[in-house]
PDB file of C-alpha atoms in Angstrom:
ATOM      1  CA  UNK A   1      26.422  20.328  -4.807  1.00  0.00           C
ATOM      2  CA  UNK A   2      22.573  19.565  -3.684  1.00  0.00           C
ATOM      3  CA  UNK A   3      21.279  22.536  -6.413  1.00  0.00           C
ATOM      4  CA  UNK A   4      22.620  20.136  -9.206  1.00  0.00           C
ATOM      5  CA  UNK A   5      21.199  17.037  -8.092  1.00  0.00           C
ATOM      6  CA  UNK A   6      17.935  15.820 -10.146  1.00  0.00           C
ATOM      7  CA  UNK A   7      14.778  15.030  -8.061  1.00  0.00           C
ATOM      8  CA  UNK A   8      13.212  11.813  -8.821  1.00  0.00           C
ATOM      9  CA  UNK A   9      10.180  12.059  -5.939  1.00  0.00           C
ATOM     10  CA  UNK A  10       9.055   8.568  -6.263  1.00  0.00           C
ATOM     11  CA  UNK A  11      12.335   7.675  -4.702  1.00  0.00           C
ATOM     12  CA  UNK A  12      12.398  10.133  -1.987  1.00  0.00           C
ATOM     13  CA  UNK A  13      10.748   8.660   0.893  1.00  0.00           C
ATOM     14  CA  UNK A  14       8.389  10.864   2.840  1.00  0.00           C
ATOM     15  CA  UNK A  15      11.085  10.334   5.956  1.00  0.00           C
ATOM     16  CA  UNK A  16      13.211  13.179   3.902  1.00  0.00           C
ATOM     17  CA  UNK A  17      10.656  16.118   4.598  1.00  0.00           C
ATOM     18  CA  UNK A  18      11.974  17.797   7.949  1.00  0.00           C
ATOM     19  CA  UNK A  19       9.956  19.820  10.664  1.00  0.00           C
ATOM     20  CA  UNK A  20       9.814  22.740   9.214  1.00  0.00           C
ATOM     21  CA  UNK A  21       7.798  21.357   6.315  1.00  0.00           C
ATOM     22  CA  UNK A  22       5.478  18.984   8.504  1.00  0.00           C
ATOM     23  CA  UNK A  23       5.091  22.027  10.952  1.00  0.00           C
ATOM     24  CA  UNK A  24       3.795  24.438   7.702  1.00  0.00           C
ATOM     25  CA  UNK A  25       2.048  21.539   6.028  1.00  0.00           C
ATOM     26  CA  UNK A  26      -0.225  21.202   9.461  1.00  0.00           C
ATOM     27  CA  UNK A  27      -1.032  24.643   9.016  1.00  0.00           C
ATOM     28  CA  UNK A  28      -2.451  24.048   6.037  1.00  0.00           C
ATOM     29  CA  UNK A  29      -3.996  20.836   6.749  1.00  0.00           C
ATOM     30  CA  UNK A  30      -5.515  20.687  10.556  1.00  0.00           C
ATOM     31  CA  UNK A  31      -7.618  23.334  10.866  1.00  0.00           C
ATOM     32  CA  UNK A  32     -11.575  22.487  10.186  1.00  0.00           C
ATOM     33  CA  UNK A  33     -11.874  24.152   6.574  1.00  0.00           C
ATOM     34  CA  UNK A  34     -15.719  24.185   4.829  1.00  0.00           C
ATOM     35  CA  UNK A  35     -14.707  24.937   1.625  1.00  0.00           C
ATOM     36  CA  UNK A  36     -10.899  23.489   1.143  1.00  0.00           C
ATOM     37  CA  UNK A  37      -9.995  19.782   2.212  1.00  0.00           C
ATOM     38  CA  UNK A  38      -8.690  19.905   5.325  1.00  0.00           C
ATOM     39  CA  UNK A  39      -6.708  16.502   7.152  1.00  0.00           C
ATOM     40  CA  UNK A  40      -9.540  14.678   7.197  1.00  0.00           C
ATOM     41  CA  UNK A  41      -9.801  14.444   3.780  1.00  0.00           C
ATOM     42  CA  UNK A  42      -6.123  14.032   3.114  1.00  0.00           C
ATOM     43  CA  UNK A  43      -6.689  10.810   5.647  1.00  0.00           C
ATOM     44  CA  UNK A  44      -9.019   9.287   3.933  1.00  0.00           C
ATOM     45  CA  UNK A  45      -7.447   8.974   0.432  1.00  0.00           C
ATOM     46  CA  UNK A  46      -4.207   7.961   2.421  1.00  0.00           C
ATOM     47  CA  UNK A  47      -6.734   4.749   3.340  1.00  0.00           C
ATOM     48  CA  UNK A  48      -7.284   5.211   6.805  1.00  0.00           C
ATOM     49  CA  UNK A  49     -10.493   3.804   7.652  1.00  0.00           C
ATOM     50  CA  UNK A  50     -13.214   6.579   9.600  1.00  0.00           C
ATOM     51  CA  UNK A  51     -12.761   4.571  12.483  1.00  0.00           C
ATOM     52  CA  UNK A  52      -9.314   5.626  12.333  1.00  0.00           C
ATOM     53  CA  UNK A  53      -9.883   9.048  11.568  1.00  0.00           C
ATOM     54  CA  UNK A  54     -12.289   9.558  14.709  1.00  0.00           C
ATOM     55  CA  UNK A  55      -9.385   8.236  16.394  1.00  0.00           C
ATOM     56  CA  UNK A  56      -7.178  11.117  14.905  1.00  0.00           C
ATOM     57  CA  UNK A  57      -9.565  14.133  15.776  1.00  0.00           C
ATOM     58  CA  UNK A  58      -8.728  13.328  19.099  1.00  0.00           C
ATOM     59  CA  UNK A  59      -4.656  14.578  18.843  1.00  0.00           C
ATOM     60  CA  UNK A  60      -4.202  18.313  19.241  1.00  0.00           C
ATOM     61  CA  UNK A  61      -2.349  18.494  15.818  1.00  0.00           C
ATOM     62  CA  UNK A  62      -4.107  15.581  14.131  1.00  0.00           C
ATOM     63  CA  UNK A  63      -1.949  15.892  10.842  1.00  0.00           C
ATOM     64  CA  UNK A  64       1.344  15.319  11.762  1.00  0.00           C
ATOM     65  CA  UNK A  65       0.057  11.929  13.948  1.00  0.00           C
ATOM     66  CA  UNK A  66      -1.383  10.812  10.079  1.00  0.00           C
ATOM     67  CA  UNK A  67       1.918  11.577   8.256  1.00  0.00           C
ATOM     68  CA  UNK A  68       3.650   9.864  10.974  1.00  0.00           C
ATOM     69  CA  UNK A  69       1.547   6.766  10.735  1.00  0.00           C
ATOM     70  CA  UNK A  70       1.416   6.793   6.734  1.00  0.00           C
ATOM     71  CA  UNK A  71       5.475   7.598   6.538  1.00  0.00           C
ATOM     72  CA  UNK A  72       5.715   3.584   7.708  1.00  0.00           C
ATOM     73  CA  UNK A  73       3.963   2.275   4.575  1.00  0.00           C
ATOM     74  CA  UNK A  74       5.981   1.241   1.939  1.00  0.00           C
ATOM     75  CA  UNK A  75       4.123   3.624  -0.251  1.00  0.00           C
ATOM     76  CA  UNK A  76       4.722   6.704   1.663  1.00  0.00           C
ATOM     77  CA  UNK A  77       6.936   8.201  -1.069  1.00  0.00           C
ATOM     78  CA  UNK A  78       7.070  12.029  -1.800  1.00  0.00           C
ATOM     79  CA  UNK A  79       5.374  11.450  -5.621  1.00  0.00           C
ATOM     80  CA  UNK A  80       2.743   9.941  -3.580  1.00  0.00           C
ATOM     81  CA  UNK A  81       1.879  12.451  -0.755  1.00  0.00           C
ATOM     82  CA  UNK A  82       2.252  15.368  -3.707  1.00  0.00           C
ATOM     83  CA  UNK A  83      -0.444  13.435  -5.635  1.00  0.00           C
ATOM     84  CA  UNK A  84      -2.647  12.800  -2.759  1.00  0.00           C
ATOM     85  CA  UNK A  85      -2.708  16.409  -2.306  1.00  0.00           C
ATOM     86  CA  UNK A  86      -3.410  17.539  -5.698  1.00  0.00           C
ATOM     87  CA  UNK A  87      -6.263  14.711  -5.740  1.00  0.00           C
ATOM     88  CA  UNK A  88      -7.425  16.617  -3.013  1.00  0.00           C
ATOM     89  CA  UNK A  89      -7.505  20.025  -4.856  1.00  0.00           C
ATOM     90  CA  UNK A  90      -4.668  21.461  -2.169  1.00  0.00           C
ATOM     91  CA  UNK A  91      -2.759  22.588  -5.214  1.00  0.00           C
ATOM     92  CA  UNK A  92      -2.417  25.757  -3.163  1.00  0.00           C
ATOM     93  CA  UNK A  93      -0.425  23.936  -0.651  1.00  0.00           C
ATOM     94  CA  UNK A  94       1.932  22.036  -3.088  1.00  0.00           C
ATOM     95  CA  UNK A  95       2.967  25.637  -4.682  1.00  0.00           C
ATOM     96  CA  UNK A  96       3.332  27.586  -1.625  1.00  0.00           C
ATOM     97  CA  UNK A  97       5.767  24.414   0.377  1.00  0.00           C
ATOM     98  CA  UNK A  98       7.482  23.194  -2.973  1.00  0.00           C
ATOM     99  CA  UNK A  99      10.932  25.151  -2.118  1.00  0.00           C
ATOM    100  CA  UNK A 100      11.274  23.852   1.125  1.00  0.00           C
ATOM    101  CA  UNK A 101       9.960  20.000  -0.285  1.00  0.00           C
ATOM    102  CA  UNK A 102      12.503  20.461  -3.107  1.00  0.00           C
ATOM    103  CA  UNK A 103      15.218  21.767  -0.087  1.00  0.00           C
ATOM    104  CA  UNK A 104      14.333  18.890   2.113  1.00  0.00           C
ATOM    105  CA  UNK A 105      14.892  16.227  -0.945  1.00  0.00           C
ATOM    106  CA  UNK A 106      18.288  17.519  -1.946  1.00  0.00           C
ATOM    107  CA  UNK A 107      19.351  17.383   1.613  1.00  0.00           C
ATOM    108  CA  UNK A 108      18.296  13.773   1.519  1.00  0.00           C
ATOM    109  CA  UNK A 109      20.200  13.093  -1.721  1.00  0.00           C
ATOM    110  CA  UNK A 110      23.153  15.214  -0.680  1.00  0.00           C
ATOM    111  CA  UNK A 111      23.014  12.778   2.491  1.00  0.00           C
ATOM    112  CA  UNK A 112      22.653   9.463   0.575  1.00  0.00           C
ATOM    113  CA  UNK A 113      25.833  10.487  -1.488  1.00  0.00           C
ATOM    114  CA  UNK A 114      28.025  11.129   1.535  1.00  0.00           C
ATOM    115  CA  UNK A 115      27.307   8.249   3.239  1.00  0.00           C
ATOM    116  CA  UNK A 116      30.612   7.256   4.561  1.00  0.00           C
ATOM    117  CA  UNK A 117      32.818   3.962   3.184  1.00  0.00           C
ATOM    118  CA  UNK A 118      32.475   0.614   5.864  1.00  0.00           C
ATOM    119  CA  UNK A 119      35.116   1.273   8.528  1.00  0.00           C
ATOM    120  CA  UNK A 120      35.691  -1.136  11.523  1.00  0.00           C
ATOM    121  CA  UNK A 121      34.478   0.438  14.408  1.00  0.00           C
ATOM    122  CA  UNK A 122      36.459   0.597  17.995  1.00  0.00           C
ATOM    123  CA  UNK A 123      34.690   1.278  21.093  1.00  0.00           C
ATOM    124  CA  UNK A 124      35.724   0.311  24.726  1.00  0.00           C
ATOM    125  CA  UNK A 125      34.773  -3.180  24.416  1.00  0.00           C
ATOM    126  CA  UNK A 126      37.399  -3.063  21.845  1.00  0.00           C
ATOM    127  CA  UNK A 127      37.204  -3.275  17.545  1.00  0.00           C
ATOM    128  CA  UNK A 128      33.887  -4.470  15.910  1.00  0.00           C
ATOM    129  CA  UNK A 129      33.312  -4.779  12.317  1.00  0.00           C
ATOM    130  CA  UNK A 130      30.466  -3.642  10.298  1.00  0.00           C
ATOM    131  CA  UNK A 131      29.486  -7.272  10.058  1.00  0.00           C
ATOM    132  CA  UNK A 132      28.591  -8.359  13.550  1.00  0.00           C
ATOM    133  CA  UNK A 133      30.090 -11.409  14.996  1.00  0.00           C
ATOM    134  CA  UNK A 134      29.270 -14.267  17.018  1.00  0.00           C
ATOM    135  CA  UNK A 135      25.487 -13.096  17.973  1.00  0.00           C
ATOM    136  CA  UNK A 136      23.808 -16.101  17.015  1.00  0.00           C
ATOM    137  CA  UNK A 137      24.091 -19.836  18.053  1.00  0.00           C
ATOM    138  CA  UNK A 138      25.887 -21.240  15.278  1.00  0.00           C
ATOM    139  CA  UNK A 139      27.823 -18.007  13.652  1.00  0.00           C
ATOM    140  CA  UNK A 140      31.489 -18.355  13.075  1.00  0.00           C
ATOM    141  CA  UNK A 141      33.304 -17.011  15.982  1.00  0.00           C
ATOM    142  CA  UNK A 142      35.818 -15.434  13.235  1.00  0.00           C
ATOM    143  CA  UNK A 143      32.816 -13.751  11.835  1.00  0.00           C
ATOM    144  CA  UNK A 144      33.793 -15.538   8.019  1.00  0.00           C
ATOM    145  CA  UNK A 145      30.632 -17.178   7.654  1.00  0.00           C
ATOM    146  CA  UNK A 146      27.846 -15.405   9.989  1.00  0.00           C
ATOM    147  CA  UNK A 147      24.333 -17.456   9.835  1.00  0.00           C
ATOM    148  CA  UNK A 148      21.804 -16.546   7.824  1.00  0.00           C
ATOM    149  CA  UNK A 149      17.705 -17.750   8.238  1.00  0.00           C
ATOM    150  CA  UNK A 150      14.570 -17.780   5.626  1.00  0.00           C
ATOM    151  CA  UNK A 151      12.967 -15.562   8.382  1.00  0.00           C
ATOM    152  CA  UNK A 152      13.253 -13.427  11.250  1.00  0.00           C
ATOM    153  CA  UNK A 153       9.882 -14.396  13.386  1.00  0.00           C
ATOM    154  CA  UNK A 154       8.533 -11.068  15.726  1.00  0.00           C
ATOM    155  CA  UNK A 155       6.474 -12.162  18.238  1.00  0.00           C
ATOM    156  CA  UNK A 156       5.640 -11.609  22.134  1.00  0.00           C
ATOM    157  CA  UNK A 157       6.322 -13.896  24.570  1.00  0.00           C
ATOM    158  CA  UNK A 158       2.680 -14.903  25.191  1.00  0.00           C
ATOM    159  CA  UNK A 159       2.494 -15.990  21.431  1.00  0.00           C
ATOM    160  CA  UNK A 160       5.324 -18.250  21.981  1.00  0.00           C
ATOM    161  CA  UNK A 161       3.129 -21.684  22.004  1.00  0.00           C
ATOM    162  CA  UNK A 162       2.098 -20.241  18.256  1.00  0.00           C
ATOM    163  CA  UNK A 163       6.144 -19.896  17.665  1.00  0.00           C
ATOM    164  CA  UNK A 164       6.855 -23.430  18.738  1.00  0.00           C
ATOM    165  CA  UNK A 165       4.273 -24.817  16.986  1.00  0.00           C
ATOM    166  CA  UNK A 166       6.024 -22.498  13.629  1.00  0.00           C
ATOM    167  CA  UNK A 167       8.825 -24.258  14.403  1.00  0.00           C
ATOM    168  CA  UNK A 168       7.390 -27.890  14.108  1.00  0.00           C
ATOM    169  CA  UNK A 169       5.734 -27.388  10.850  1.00  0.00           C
ATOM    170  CA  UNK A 170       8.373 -25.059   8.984  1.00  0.00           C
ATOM    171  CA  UNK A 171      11.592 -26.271  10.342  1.00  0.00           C
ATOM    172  CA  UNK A 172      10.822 -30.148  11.134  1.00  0.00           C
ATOM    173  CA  UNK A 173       9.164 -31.060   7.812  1.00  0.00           C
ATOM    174  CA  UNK A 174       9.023 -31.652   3.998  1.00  0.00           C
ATOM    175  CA  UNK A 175       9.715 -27.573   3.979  1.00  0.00           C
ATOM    176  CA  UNK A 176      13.163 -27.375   6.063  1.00  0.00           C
ATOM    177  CA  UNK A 177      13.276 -24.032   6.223  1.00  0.00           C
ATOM    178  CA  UNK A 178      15.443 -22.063   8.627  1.00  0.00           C
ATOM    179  CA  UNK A 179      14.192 -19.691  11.105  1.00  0.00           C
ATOM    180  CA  UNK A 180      15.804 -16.930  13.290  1.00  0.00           C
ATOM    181  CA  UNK A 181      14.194 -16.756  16.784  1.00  0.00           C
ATOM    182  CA  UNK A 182      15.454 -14.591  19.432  1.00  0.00           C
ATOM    183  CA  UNK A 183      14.884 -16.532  22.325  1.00  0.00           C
ATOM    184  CA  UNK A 184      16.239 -19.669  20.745  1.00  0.00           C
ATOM    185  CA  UNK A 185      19.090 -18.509  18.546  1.00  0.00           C
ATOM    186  CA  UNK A 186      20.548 -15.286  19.826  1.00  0.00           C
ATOM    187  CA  UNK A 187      23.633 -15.324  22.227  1.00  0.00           C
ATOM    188  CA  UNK A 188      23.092 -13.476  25.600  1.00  0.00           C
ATOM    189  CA  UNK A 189      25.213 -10.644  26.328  1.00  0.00           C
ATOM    190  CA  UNK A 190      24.438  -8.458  23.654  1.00  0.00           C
ATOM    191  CA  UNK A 191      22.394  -5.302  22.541  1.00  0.00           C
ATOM    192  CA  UNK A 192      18.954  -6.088  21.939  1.00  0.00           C
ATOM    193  CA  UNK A 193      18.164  -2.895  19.034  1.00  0.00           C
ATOM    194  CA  UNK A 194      21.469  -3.167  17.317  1.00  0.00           C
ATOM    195  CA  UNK A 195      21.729  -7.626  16.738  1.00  0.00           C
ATOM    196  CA  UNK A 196      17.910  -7.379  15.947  1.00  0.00           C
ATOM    197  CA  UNK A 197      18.575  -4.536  13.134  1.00  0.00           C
ATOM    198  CA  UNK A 198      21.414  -7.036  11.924  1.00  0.00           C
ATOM    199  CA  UNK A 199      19.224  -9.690  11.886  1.00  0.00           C
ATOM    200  CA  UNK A 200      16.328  -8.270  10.374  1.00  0.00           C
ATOM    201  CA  UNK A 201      17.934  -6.353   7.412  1.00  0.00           C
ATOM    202  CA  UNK A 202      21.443  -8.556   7.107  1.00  0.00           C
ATOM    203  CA  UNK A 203      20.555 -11.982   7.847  1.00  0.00           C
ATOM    204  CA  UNK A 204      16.877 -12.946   7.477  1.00  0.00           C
ATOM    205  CA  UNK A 205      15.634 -12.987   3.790  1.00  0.00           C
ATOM    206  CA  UNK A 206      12.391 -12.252   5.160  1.00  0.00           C
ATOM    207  CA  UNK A 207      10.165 -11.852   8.807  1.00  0.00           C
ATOM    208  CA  UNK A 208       6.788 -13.386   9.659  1.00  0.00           C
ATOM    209  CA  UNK A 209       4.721 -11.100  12.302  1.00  0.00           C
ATOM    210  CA  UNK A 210       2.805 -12.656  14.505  1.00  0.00           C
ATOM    211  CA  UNK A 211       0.079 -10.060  14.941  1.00  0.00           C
ATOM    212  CA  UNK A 212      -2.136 -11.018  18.110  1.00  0.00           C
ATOM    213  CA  UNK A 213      -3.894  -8.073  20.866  1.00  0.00           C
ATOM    214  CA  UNK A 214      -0.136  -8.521  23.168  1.00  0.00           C
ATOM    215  CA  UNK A 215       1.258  -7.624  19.876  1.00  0.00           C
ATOM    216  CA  UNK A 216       0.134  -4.355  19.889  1.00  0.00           C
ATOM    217  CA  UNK A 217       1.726  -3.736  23.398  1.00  0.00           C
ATOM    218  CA  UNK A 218       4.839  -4.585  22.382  1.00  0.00           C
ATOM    219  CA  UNK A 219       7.588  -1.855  21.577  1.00  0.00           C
ATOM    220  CA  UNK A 220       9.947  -4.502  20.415  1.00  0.00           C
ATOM    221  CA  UNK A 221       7.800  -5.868  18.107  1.00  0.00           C
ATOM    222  CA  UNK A 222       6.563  -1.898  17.310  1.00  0.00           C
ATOM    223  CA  UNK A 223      10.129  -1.789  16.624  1.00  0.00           C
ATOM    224  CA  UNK A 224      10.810  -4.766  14.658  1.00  0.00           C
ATOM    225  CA  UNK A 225       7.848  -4.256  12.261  1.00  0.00           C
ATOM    226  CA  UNK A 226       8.910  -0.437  11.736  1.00  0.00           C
ATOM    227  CA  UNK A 227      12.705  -1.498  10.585  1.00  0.00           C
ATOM    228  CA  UNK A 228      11.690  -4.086   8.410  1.00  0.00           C
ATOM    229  CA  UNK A 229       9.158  -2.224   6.347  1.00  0.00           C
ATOM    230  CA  UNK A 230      11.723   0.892   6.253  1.00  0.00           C
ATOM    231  CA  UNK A 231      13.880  -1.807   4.197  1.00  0.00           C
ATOM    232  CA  UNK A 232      11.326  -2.779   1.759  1.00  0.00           C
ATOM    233  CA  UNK A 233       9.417   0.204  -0.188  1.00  0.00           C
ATOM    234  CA  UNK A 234       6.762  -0.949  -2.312  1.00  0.00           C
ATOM    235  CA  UNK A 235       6.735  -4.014  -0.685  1.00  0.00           C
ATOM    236  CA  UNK A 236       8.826  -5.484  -4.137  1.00  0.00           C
ATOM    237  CA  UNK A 237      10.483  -7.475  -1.813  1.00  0.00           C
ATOM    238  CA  UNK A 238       7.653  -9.342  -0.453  1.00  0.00           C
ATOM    239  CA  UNK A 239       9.705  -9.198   2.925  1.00  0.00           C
ATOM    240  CA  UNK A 240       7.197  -8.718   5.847  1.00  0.00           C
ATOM    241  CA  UNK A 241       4.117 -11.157   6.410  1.00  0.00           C
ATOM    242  CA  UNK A 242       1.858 -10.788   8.619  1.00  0.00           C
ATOM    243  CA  UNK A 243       0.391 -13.917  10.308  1.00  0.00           C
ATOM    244  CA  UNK A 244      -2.919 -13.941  12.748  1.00  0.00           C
ATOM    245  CA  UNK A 245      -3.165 -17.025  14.519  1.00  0.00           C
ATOM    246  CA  UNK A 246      -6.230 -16.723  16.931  1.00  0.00           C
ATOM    247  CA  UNK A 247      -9.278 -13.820  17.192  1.00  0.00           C
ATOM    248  CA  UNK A 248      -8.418 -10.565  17.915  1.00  0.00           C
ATOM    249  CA  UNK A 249     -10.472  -7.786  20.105  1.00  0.00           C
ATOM    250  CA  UNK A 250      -8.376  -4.952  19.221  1.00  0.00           C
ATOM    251  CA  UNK A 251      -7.975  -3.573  15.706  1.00  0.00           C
ATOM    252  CA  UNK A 252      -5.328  -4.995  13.089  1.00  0.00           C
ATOM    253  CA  UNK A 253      -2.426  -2.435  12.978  1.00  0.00           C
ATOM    254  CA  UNK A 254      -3.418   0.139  10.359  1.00  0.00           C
ATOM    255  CA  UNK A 255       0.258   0.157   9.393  1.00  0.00           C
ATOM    256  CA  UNK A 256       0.067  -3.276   7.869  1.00  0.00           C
ATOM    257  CA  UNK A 257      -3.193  -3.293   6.173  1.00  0.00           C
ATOM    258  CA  UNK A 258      -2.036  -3.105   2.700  1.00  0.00           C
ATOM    259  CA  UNK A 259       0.052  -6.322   3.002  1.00  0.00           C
ATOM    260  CA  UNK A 260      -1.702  -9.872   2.173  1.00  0.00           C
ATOM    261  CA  UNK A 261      -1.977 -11.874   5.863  1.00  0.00           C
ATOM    262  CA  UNK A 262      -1.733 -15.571   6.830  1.00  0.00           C
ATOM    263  CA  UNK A 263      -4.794 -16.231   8.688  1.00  0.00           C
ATOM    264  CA  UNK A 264      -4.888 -19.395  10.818  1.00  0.00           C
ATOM    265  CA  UNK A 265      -8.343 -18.162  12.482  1.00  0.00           C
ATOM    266  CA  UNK A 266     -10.507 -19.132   9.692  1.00  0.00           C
ATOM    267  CA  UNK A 267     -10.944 -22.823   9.604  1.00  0.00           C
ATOM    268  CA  UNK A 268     -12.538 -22.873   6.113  1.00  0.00           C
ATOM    269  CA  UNK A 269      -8.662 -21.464   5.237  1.00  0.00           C
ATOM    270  CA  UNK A 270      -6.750 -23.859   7.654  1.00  0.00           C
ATOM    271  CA  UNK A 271      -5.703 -26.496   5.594  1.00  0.00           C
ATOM    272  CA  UNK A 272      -3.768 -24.240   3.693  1.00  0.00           C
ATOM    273  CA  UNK A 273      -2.336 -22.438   6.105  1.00  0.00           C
ATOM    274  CA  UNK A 274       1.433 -23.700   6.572  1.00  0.00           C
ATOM    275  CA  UNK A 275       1.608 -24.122   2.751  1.00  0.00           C
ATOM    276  CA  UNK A 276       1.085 -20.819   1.709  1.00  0.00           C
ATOM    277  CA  UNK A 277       3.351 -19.101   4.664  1.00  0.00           C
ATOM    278  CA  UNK A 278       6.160 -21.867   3.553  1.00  0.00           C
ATOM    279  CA  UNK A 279       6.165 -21.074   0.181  1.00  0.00           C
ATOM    280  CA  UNK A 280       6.342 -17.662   0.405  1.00  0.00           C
ATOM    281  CA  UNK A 281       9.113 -17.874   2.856  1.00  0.00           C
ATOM    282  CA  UNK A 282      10.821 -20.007   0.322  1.00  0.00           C
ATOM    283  CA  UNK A 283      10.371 -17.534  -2.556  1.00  0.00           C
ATOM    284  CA  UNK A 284      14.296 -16.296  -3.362  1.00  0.00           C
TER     285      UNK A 284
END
């Protein structure tokens, strides 16, 4: 069944290509090369500063920490790592891995098709539909009308004041929009990964990021901002926006770079702030 499916690499994301191809592919790629390009090079046209880079030479297989890193990006499609290498002149690479890419993407495919039809699910708690029920404050204990927000807002607890004061000039004005925040709207009791997956991808139109240094220290919010931009290649959807909200002394996430950011640390910029993050969370 895979061998007649058409491949359409644009829609393949990166995520298809297994280890035996990123294992091969850093064979090609990591070792110092004069004359071919080598990672490095590869890096740099996937946009990662040479800050970044320097930062990479220090991983024993510095490759596979790149592809890693790039494979969150909205862009990180197959079309768009084969054209980065034949930019690069590694047309030798492309020829010699393109059986196992091509096996890899009809896997993926071959997967996508089988994906099984929405069953409830029964566990020991007892049955649970695919819709989750009852998780936030005001959900429908029969699960016929769960809520639904303008935003899911990922944050840390130390950026909380920033959150409150989000609150007070998106919810409590002219704007009335509708925001989902964990500590204030989630029920206790259940599992943190699984309701915040439901919430990001089922029940939040969009999510604002509040990127600050505790940010980067945070797997939830690693975790948060990794799921949502798995859910919007290309960034068509306009889903994810970043906001910064005071100086930083560690470096902006690389994997959020090529997004557009509310910044609320320049003051020449200030004024506009709140309008500009309330329109676009009011965008349909």
């Amino acid at each position: 069944m895979a061998s007649k499916l058409s491949i359409d690499y644009e829609a393949i994301p990166v995520t298809a290509l297994n280890c035996n191809f990123r294992k091969k592919l850093g064979l090609y790629l990591n070792p110092t090369n004069a004359v071919a390009a080598d990672w490095r090079t590869v890096a740099e046209m996937m946009d990662y500063t040479y800050l970044e880079i320097k930062n990479f030479e220090k991983r024993e297989y510095p490759f596979e920490k790149v592809l890693t890193e790039w494979e969150t990006r909205p862009e990180a499609t197959v079309a768009n790592l084969l054209s980065i290498l034949e930019k690069a002149e590694r047309k030798d690479v492309i020829s010699d891995l393109k059986d196992i890419i091509d096996d890899d993407c009809r896997k993926y495919l071959e997967r996508q098709l089988r994906k099984p039809v929405q069953v409830p699910v029964v566990d020991s708690c007892g049955p649970r539909t695919q819709e989750l029920e009852g998780i936030t404050l005001c959900d429908d204990p029969q699960g016929l009308t769960p809520e639904t927000f303008d935003a899911f807002i990922c944050y840390c607890k130390n950026d909380f004041q920033f959150v409150h004061e989000m609150i007070k000039q998106l919810e409590q004005t002219e704007y009335n929009l509708k925001l989902c925040v964990f500590d204030r709207d989630v029920l206790p009791g259940t599992c943190v990964w699984t309701i915040t997956s439901e919430l990001i991808e089922k029940r939040c139109k969009r999510m604002v990021v509040v990127i600050s240094d505790d940010y980067l220290d945070s797997d939830a919010c690693d975790f948060q901002t990794k799921f949502a931009l798995s859910l919007c290649p290309g960034a068509r959807s306009k889903r994810l926006i970043p906001v910064v909200y005071k100086t930083m002394k560690r470096p902006f996430p690389s994997i959020l770079r090529f997004l557009t950011i509310c910044d609320y640390t320049r003051p020449c910029t200030q004024a506009w702030f709140w309008t500009r993050l309330a329109k676009a969370l009011s965008l349909p």
